Amino acid sequence: MSLAPSIALLCSAIFFYIKSDRRKLSLAFTSIASLMALWSILLFFLESGLNLEIKLAIVRLIPIPPLFIPYLVNYIIRNYSNPNNLTPVPRFFSIAHVSAIILFSILFILGIGTPFLLNGPSFYFHGSLIYNLSIFYIYAALAWGMGRIVYNMFQGSYFEKLHSIYLFTGILFSCLFSIGFLLFSSSEELIHNSILAFGLIFFLWFSWIPVTKYRLFNVDIEDFGKDLRSPRVSSIVITINRYLLNKIDPIGYKEICDRYEKLKAEELKHIHMSGIQRLLLGKVSPSEYLAEASKKITKLFF
């Protein structure tokens, strides 16, 4: 079993924390990536050359890190369409999540419901009622979040729809990767191989972009009309957003374009008026006026 998933998740966690515009919301992404990296590392140690006592302790800890993901995903989904006004998870849901995390964690630490059995020198996955209930809790919470995303894709504003498309795409790729891996994996391998964590990376990156880089999805920014003369990730994201917005709501997209063109027309008028004023006052020569105006207009449109 490779350490590659753990390394990729740890690097993602560090990147999310350092590069995010909103530290509080980015902590959710950092925490998810870190927890799944821990899960992957524990699985790696389970198949390493450690002594049996340490492995028995690891077996009890493996199911615990994923238990925190539903609460963190709940927080992300409640705030992804409006990160400027973050809201906490409602008290009822918080109590339910915390109770489930504590209950299942205590059971697993006590060795009740562990999903692995010892077979000679190695462990194999066999599942259990407690473990299956914990998985049901995780997937039920994620299904609720998926339902809310799908609802926003159809009922939200076109910018909420745009955000939802990114999250839905991340979840879709994550599921397809995980299902594909399980279909082609050997029955002799641990069914919870750490390579499954790669599927989660798709969700993290596709959702991190619209959630923490909300500026790229804002109609008020000048970057919305930015050309791709200087290729950057932000330019690529903005280009994709323009295409998606045009497909989601052509009328709303036309309004944004009209607004942008109006701002450019006002700026062009200001360039001409300020240049003519300096020319009439004798501060610049006609050739200097033409050179300055041409440079500003070229910068404005290109």
mmCIF file of C-alpha atoms in Angstrom:
data_model
loop_
_atom_site.group_PDB
_atom_site.id
_atom_site.type_symbol
_atom_site.label_atom_id
_atom_site.label_comp_id
_atom_site.label_asym_id
_atom_site.label_seq_id
_atom_site.Cartn_x
_atom_site.Cartn_y
_atom_site.Cartn_z
ATOM 1 C CA MET A 1 0.000 0.000 0.000
ATOM 2 C CA SER A 2 1.417 3.369 -1.002
ATOM 3 C CA LEU A 3 1.880 6.502 1.083
ATOM 4 C CA ALA A 4 0.992 8.603 -1.981
ATOM 5 C CA PRO A 5 -2.624 9.311 -0.851
ATOM 6 C CA SER A 6 -1.414 10.467 2.569
ATOM 7 C CA ILE A 7 1.211 12.754 1.054
ATOM 8 C CA ALA A 8 -1.252 14.188 -1.476
ATOM 9 C CA LEU A 9 -3.834 14.869 1.234
ATOM 10 C CA LEU A 10 -1.296 16.436 3.591
ATOM 11 C CA CYS A 11 -0.017 18.703 0.821
ATOM 12 C CA SER A 12 -3.615 19.650 -0.006
ATOM 13 C CA ALA A 13 -4.337 20.441 3.645
ATOM 14 C CA ILE A 14 -1.319 22.746 3.860
ATOM 15 C CA PHE A 15 -2.197 24.415 0.548
ATOM 16 C CA PHE A 16 -5.827 24.955 1.565
ATOM 17 C CA TYR A 17 -4.793 26.650 4.798
ATOM 18 C CA ILE A 18 -2.109 28.886 3.292
ATOM 19 C CA LYS A 19 -3.841 29.905 0.061
ATOM 20 C CA SER A 20 -7.438 30.348 1.216
ATOM 21 C CA ASP A 21 -8.830 33.864 1.471
ATOM 22 C CA ARG A 22 -11.052 32.988 4.431
ATOM 23 C CA ARG A 23 -9.189 31.204 7.164
ATOM 24 C CA LYS A 24 -12.219 29.967 9.139
ATOM 25 C CA LEU A 25 -13.862 28.276 6.190
ATOM 26 C CA SER A 26 -10.558 26.949 4.890
ATOM 27 C CA LEU A 27 -10.089 25.131 8.206
ATOM 28 C CA ALA A 28 -12.918 22.790 7.206
ATOM 29 C CA PHE A 29 -11.049 21.789 4.043
ATOM 30 C CA THR A 30 -7.767 21.544 5.914
ATOM 31 C CA SER A 31 -9.390 19.361 8.572
ATOM 32 C CA ILE A 32 -11.020 16.990 6.070
ATOM 33 C CA ALA A 33 -7.780 16.545 4.139
ATOM 34 C CA SER A 34 -5.813 16.033 7.376
ATOM 35 C CA LEU A 35 -8.292 13.495 8.779
ATOM 36 C CA MET A 36 -8.282 11.440 5.590
ATOM 37 C CA ALA A 37 -4.484 11.641 5.482
ATOM 38 C CA LEU A 38 -4.444 10.222 9.019
ATOM 39 C CA TRP A 39 -6.854 7.469 7.922
ATOM 40 C CA SER A 40 -4.553 6.593 5.012
ATOM 41 C CA ILE A 41 -1.469 6.551 7.230
ATOM 42 C CA LEU A 42 -3.151 4.224 9.721
ATOM 43 C CA LEU A 43 -4.058 1.826 6.918
ATOM 44 C CA PHE A 44 -0.474 1.968 5.681
ATOM 45 C CA PHE A 45 0.831 1.124 9.163
ATOM 46 C CA LEU A 46 -1.643 -1.757 9.398
ATOM 47 C CA GLU A 47 0.151 -3.492 6.526
ATOM 48 C CA SER A 48 3.654 -2.508 7.650
ATOM 49 C CA GLY A 49 6.093 -4.469 9.759
ATOM 50 C CA LEU A 50 4.978 -3.071 13.110
ATOM 51 C CA ASN A 51 4.459 -5.470 15.991
ATOM 52 C CA LEU A 52 1.044 -7.006 16.597
ATOM 53 C CA GLU A 53 0.177 -4.930 19.709
ATOM 54 C CA ILE A 54 0.601 -1.666 17.837
ATOM 55 C CA LYS A 55 -1.452 -2.999 14.933
ATOM 56 C CA LEU A 56 -4.264 -4.018 17.290
ATOM 57 C CA ALA A 57 -4.347 -0.460 18.589
ATOM 58 C CA ILE A 58 -4.327 0.924 15.036
ATOM 59 C CA VAL A 59 -7.269 -1.295 14.069
ATOM 60 C CA ARG A 60 -9.359 0.412 16.758
ATOM 61 C CA LEU A 61 -8.400 3.880 15.548
ATOM 62 C CA ILE A 62 -8.875 3.455 11.780
ATOM 63 C CA PRO A 63 -12.698 3.981 11.698
ATOM 64 C CA ILE A 64 -12.555 7.182 13.795
ATOM 65 C CA PRO A 65 -11.127 9.924 11.459
ATOM 66 C CA PRO A 66 -13.920 9.643 8.829
ATOM 67 C CA LEU A 67 -16.557 10.195 11.550
ATOM 68 C CA PHE A 68 -15.740 13.936 11.609
ATOM 69 C CA ILE A 69 -16.314 14.429 7.887
ATOM 70 C CA PRO A 70 -20.165 14.748 7.959
ATOM 71 C CA TYR A 71 -20.012 17.678 10.387
ATOM 72 C CA LEU A 72 -17.306 19.451 8.358
ATOM 73 C CA VAL A 73 -19.094 18.861 5.046
ATOM 74 C CA ASN A 74 -22.329 20.096 6.652
ATOM 75 C CA TYR A 75 -20.549 23.335 7.584
ATOM 76 C CA ILE A 76 -19.110 23.752 4.073
ATOM 77 C CA ILE A 77 -22.426 23.155 2.316
ATOM 78 C CA ARG A 78 -24.247 25.620 4.578
ATOM 79 C CA ASN A 79 -21.750 28.352 3.696
ATOM 80 C CA TYR A 80 -20.433 27.625 0.214
ATOM 81 C CA SER A 81 -22.895 29.933 -1.549
ATOM 82 C CA ASN A 82 -22.410 32.818 0.894
ATOM 83 C CA PRO A 83 -18.928 32.707 2.450
ATOM 84 C CA ASN A 84 -19.063 36.419 3.270
ATOM 85 C CA ASN A 85 -21.593 35.687 6.007
ATOM 86 C CA LEU A 86 -20.626 32.381 7.600
ATOM 87 C CA THR A 87 -23.251 30.648 9.725
ATOM 88 C CA PRO A 88 -22.591 27.846 12.217
ATOM 89 C CA VAL A 89 -24.227 24.455 11.993
ATOM 90 C CA PRO A 90 -27.584 24.630 13.870
ATOM 91 C CA ARG A 91 -27.480 23.416 17.452
ATOM 92 C CA PHE A 92 -29.700 20.388 16.815
ATOM 93 C CA PHE A 93 -27.466 19.126 14.012
ATOM 94 C CA SER A 94 -24.320 19.948 15.999
ATOM 95 C CA ILE A 95 -25.541 17.909 18.972
ATOM 96 C CA ALA A 96 -26.491 15.026 16.672
ATOM 97 C CA HIS A 97 -23.088 15.047 14.949
ATOM 98 C CA VAL A 98 -21.101 15.332 18.174
ATOM 99 C CA SER A 99 -23.145 12.573 19.834
ATOM 100 C CA ALA A 100 -22.585 10.221 16.891
ATOM 101 C CA ILE A 101 -18.847 10.978 16.810
ATOM 102 C CA ILE A 102 -18.418 10.376 20.548
ATOM 103 C CA LEU A 103 -20.575 7.228 20.610
ATOM 104 C CA PHE A 104 -18.918 5.496 17.664
ATOM 105 C CA SER A 105 -15.431 6.591 18.747
ATOM 106 C CA ILE A 106 -15.884 5.091 22.233
ATOM 107 C CA LEU A 107 -17.178 1.828 20.758
ATOM 108 C CA PHE A 108 -14.270 1.543 18.321
ATOM 109 C CA ILE A 109 -11.672 2.409 20.983
ATOM 110 C CA LEU A 110 -13.120 -0.312 23.194
ATOM 111 C CA GLY A 111 -12.774 -2.744 20.294
ATOM 112 C CA ILE A 112 -16.533 -3.063 19.762
ATOM 113 C CA GLY A 113 -17.503 -3.145 16.097
ATOM 114 C CA THR A 114 -14.010 -3.045 14.626
ATOM 115 C CA PRO A 115 -14.225 -3.794 10.865
ATOM 116 C CA PHE A 116 -10.979 -5.808 10.703
ATOM 117 C CA LEU A 117 -10.162 -9.335 11.840
ATOM 118 C CA LEU A 118 -6.770 -10.898 12.356
ATOM 119 C CA ASN A 119 -5.950 -13.767 10.032
ATOM 120 C CA GLY A 120 -2.501 -15.101 10.843
ATOM 121 C CA PRO A 121 0.036 -12.289 10.430
ATOM 122 C CA SER A 122 -2.337 -9.970 8.512
ATOM 123 C CA PHE A 123 -5.739 -8.341 8.864
ATOM 124 C CA TYR A 124 -8.697 -8.515 6.545
ATOM 125 C CA PHE A 125 -11.899 -6.496 6.308
ATOM 126 C CA HIS A 126 -15.102 -8.186 7.442
ATOM 127 C CA GLY A 127 -17.380 -5.351 8.578
ATOM 128 C CA SER A 128 -19.712 -5.352 11.578
ATOM 129 C CA LEU A 129 -23.076 -3.990 12.642
ATOM 130 C CA ILE A 130 -21.555 -1.051 14.553
ATOM 131 C CA TYR A 131 -19.208 -0.232 11.706
ATOM 132 C CA ASN A 132 -22.010 -0.446 9.147
ATOM 133 C CA LEU A 133 -24.100 1.918 11.284
ATOM 134 C CA SER A 134 -21.217 4.413 11.361
ATOM 135 C CA ILE A 135 -20.919 4.189 7.574
ATOM 136 C CA PHE A 136 -24.675 4.709 7.281
ATOM 137 C CA TYR A 137 -24.341 7.841 9.449
ATOM 138 C CA ILE A 138 -21.571 9.187 7.210
ATOM 139 C CA TYR A 139 -23.366 8.504 3.936
ATOM 140 C CA ALA A 140 -26.727 9.726 5.232
ATOM 141 C CA ALA A 141 -25.172 13.053 6.180
ATOM 142 C CA LEU A 142 -23.407 13.304 2.829
ATOM 143 C CA ALA A 143 -26.624 12.406 0.988
ATOM 144 C CA TRP A 144 -28.377 15.279 2.788
ATOM 145 C CA GLY A 145 -25.615 17.625 1.650
ATOM 146 C CA MET A 146 -25.855 16.306 -1.899
ATOM 147 C CA GLY A 147 -29.595 16.934 -1.853
ATOM 148 C CA ARG A 148 -29.063 20.512 -0.777
ATOM 149 C CA ILE A 149 -26.506 21.040 -3.550
ATOM 150 C CA VAL A 150 -28.870 19.605 -6.182
ATOM 151 C CA TYR A 151 -31.676 21.824 -4.845
ATOM 152 C CA ASN A 152 -29.476 24.920 -5.230
ATOM 153 C CA MET A 153 -28.564 23.827 -8.751
ATOM 154 C CA PHE A 154 -32.214 24.154 -9.766
ATOM 155 C CA GLN A 155 -33.704 26.710 -7.360
ATOM 156 C CA GLY A 156 -30.828 29.042 -6.463
ATOM 157 C CA SER A 157 -29.671 32.167 -8.254
ATOM 158 C CA TYR A 158 -27.414 31.630 -11.231
ATOM 159 C CA PHE A 159 -24.344 32.263 -9.091
ATOM 160 C CA GLU A 160 -25.550 29.730 -6.529
ATOM 161 C CA LYS A 161 -26.068 27.334 -9.405
ATOM 162 C CA LEU A 162 -22.523 28.009 -10.571
ATOM 163 C CA HIS A 163 -21.098 27.227 -7.128
ATOM 164 C CA SER A 164 -23.262 24.111 -6.886
ATOM 165 C CA ILE A 165 -22.007 22.816 -10.235
ATOM 166 C CA TYR A 166 -18.438 22.837 -8.931
ATOM 167 C CA LEU A 167 -19.365 20.964 -5.762
ATOM 168 C CA PHE A 168 -21.560 18.500 -7.650
ATOM 169 C CA THR A 169 -18.726 17.861 -10.126
ATOM 170 C CA GLY A 170 -16.304 17.189 -7.286
ATOM 171 C CA ILE A 171 -18.696 14.725 -5.628
ATOM 172 C CA LEU A 172 -19.409 13.020 -8.960
ATOM 173 C CA PHE A 173 -15.729 12.510 -9.801
ATOM 174 C CA SER A 174 -15.052 11.356 -6.257
ATOM 175 C CA CYS A 175 -17.807 8.733 -6.449
ATOM 176 C CA LEU A 176 -16.796 7.556 -9.926
ATOM 177 C CA PHE A 177 -13.178 7.142 -8.854
ATOM 178 C CA SER A 178 -14.116 5.237 -5.707
ATOM 179 C CA ILE A 179 -16.607 2.977 -7.494
ATOM 180 C CA GLY A 180 -14.138 2.275 -10.292
ATOM 181 C CA PHE A 181 -11.412 1.385 -7.814
ATOM 182 C CA LEU A 182 -13.689 -0.990 -5.896
ATOM 183 C CA LEU A 183 -14.848 -2.686 -9.095
ATOM 184 C CA PHE A 184 -11.309 -3.393 -10.292
ATOM 185 C CA SER A 185 -9.636 -4.072 -6.948
ATOM 186 C CA SER A 186 -8.742 -7.598 -5.938
ATOM 187 C CA SER A 187 -10.982 -9.335 -3.442
ATOM 188 C CA GLU A 188 -7.861 -10.285 -1.505
ATOM 189 C CA GLU A 189 -6.953 -6.655 -0.850
ATOM 190 C CA LEU A 190 -8.361 -4.605 1.984
ATOM 191 C CA ILE A 191 -11.574 -3.122 0.665
ATOM 192 C CA HIS A 192 -10.734 0.121 2.464
ATOM 193 C CA ASN A 193 -7.426 0.610 0.679
ATOM 194 C CA SER A 194 -6.013 4.088 1.221
ATOM 195 C CA ILE A 195 -6.018 4.766 -2.534
ATOM 196 C CA LEU A 196 -9.751 5.378 -2.113
ATOM 197 C CA ALA A 197 -8.746 8.653 -0.467
ATOM 198 C CA PHE A 198 -7.739 9.956 -3.892
ATOM 199 C CA GLY A 199 -11.436 10.134 -4.716
ATOM 200 C CA LEU A 200 -11.968 12.604 -1.886
ATOM 201 C CA ILE A 201 -9.273 14.877 -3.315
ATOM 202 C CA PHE A 202 -11.519 15.553 -6.330
ATOM 203 C CA PHE A 203 -14.282 16.795 -4.048
ATOM 204 C CA LEU A 204 -11.906 18.903 -1.953
ATOM 205 C CA TRP A 205 -10.340 20.714 -4.895
ATOM 206 C CA PHE A 206 -13.514 21.254 -6.903
ATOM 207 C CA SER A 207 -15.324 22.644 -3.844
ATOM 208 C CA TRP A 208 -12.349 24.604 -2.483
ATOM 209 C CA ILE A 209 -12.153 26.776 -5.607
ATOM 210 C CA PRO A 210 -15.664 28.317 -5.432
ATOM 211 C CA VAL A 211 -15.874 28.318 -1.638
ATOM 212 C CA THR A 212 -12.599 30.000 -0.667
ATOM 213 C CA LYS A 213 -11.935 31.816 -3.961
ATOM 214 C CA TYR A 214 -15.328 33.470 -3.984
ATOM 215 C CA ARG A 215 -13.809 36.585 -5.613
ATOM 216 C CA LEU A 216 -13.561 34.695 -8.898
ATOM 217 C CA PHE A 217 -17.354 34.219 -8.867
ATOM 218 C CA ASN A 218 -18.290 37.827 -8.121
ATOM 219 C CA VAL A 219 -19.897 39.987 -10.829
ATOM 220 C CA ASP A 220 -18.386 43.143 -9.339
ATOM 221 C CA ILE A 221 -14.750 42.275 -10.020
ATOM 222 C CA GLU A 222 -12.834 43.586 -13.004
ATOM 223 C CA ASP A 223 -11.358 40.129 -13.520
ATOM 224 C CA PHE A 224 -14.709 39.007 -14.904
ATOM 225 C CA GLY A 225 -13.746 40.662 -18.197
ATOM 226 C CA LYS A 226 -10.084 39.715 -17.997
ATOM 227 C CA ASP A 227 -8.556 38.321 -21.152
ATOM 228 C CA LEU A 228 -6.257 35.295 -21.164
ATOM 229 C CA ARG A 229 -3.213 37.248 -22.275
ATOM 230 C CA SER A 230 -1.472 36.322 -19.038
ATOM 231 C CA PRO A 231 -2.495 32.692 -18.397
ATOM 232 C CA ARG A 232 -3.177 32.033 -14.718
ATOM 233 C CA VAL A 233 -5.352 29.622 -12.809
ATOM 234 C CA SER A 234 -7.717 32.478 -11.949
ATOM 235 C CA SER A 235 -8.052 33.375 -15.645
ATOM 236 C CA ILE A 236 -8.908 29.773 -16.486
ATOM 237 C CA VAL A 237 -11.508 29.604 -13.699
ATOM 238 C CA ILE A 238 -13.081 32.890 -14.818
ATOM 239 C CA THR A 239 -13.282 31.672 -18.419
ATOM 240 C CA ILE A 240 -15.004 28.465 -17.285
ATOM 241 C CA ASN A 241 -17.384 30.510 -15.117
ATOM 242 C CA ARG A 242 -18.330 32.727 -18.049
ATOM 243 C CA TYR A 243 -19.089 29.678 -20.180
ATOM 244 C CA LEU A 244 -21.151 28.012 -17.435
ATOM 245 C CA LEU A 245 -23.064 31.200 -16.627
ATOM 246 C CA ASN A 246 -23.958 31.614 -20.294
ATOM 247 C CA LYS A 247 -25.330 28.047 -20.327
ATOM 248 C CA ILE A 248 -27.121 28.320 -16.961
ATOM 249 C CA ASP A 249 -28.835 31.667 -17.502
ATOM 250 C CA PRO A 250 -28.260 33.386 -20.879
ATOM 251 C CA ILE A 251 -30.399 36.363 -19.868
ATOM 252 C CA GLY A 252 -28.565 36.885 -16.593
ATOM 253 C CA TYR A 253 -25.239 36.430 -18.363
ATOM 254 C CA LYS A 254 -26.189 39.107 -20.925
ATOM 255 C CA GLU A 255 -27.011 41.487 -18.059
ATOM 256 C CA ILE A 256 -23.560 40.886 -16.578
ATOM 257 C CA CYS A 257 -21.918 41.490 -19.966
ATOM 258 C CA ASP A 258 -23.946 44.677 -20.471
ATOM 259 C CA ARG A 259 -22.920 45.859 -17.031
ATOM 260 C CA TYR A 260 -19.287 45.107 -17.764
ATOM 261 C CA GLU A 261 -19.424 46.870 -21.147
ATOM 262 C CA LYS A 262 -21.039 49.898 -19.536
ATOM 263 C CA LEU A 263 -18.220 50.116 -16.999
ATOM 264 C CA LYS A 264 -15.665 49.890 -19.811
ATOM 265 C CA ALA A 265 -17.472 52.592 -21.802
ATOM 266 C CA GLU A 266 -17.434 54.918 -18.781
ATOM 267 C CA GLU A 267 -13.741 54.249 -18.238
ATOM 268 C CA LEU A 268 -13.024 54.893 -21.942
ATOM 269 C CA LYS A 269 -14.901 58.198 -21.738
ATOM 270 C CA HIS A 270 -12.837 59.171 -18.693
ATOM 271 C CA ILE A 271 -9.610 58.416 -20.588
ATOM 272 C CA HIS A 272 -10.651 60.666 -23.469
ATOM 273 C CA MET A 273 -11.897 63.521 -21.278
ATOM 274 C CA SER A 274 -8.848 63.584 -19.005
ATOM 275 C CA GLY A 275 -6.529 63.448 -22.034
ATOM 276 C CA ILE A 276 -8.341 66.238 -23.860
ATOM 277 C CA GLN A 277 -8.281 68.374 -20.709
ATOM 278 C CA ARG A 278 -4.501 67.978 -20.389
ATOM 279 C CA LEU A 279 -4.133 68.720 -24.113
ATOM 280 C CA LEU A 280 -6.156 71.938 -23.895
ATOM 281 C CA LEU A 281 -4.172 73.058 -20.850
ATOM 282 C CA GLY A 282 -0.970 72.530 -22.781
ATOM 283 C CA LYS A 283 0.403 69.883 -20.408
ATOM 284 C CA VAL A 284 0.948 67.410 -23.259
ATOM 285 C CA SER A 285 1.529 67.648 -26.986
ATOM 286 C CA PRO A 286 -0.908 66.082 -29.487
ATOM 287 C CA SER A 287 1.516 63.218 -30.145
ATOM 288 C CA GLU A 288 1.967 62.593 -26.399
ATOM 289 C CA TYR A 289 -1.815 62.672 -25.924
ATOM 290 C CA LEU A 290 -2.341 60.088 -28.653
ATOM 291 C CA ALA A 291 0.425 57.859 -27.256
ATOM 292 C CA GLU A 292 -0.927 57.981 -23.674
ATOM 293 C CA ALA A 293 -4.542 57.463 -24.773
ATOM 294 C CA SER A 294 -3.601 54.533 -27.020
ATOM 295 C CA LYS A 295 -1.616 52.897 -24.212
ATOM 296 C CA LYS A 296 -4.491 53.242 -21.707
ATOM 297 C CA ILE A 297 -7.092 51.976 -24.186
ATOM 298 C CA THR A 298 -4.940 48.998 -25.126
ATOM 299 C CA LYS A 299 -4.491 48.171 -21.437
ATOM 300 C CA LEU A 300 -8.212 48.573 -20.841
ATOM 301 C CA PHE A 301 -9.285 46.044 -23.471
ATOM 302 C CA PHE A 302 -6.281 43.728 -23.686
#
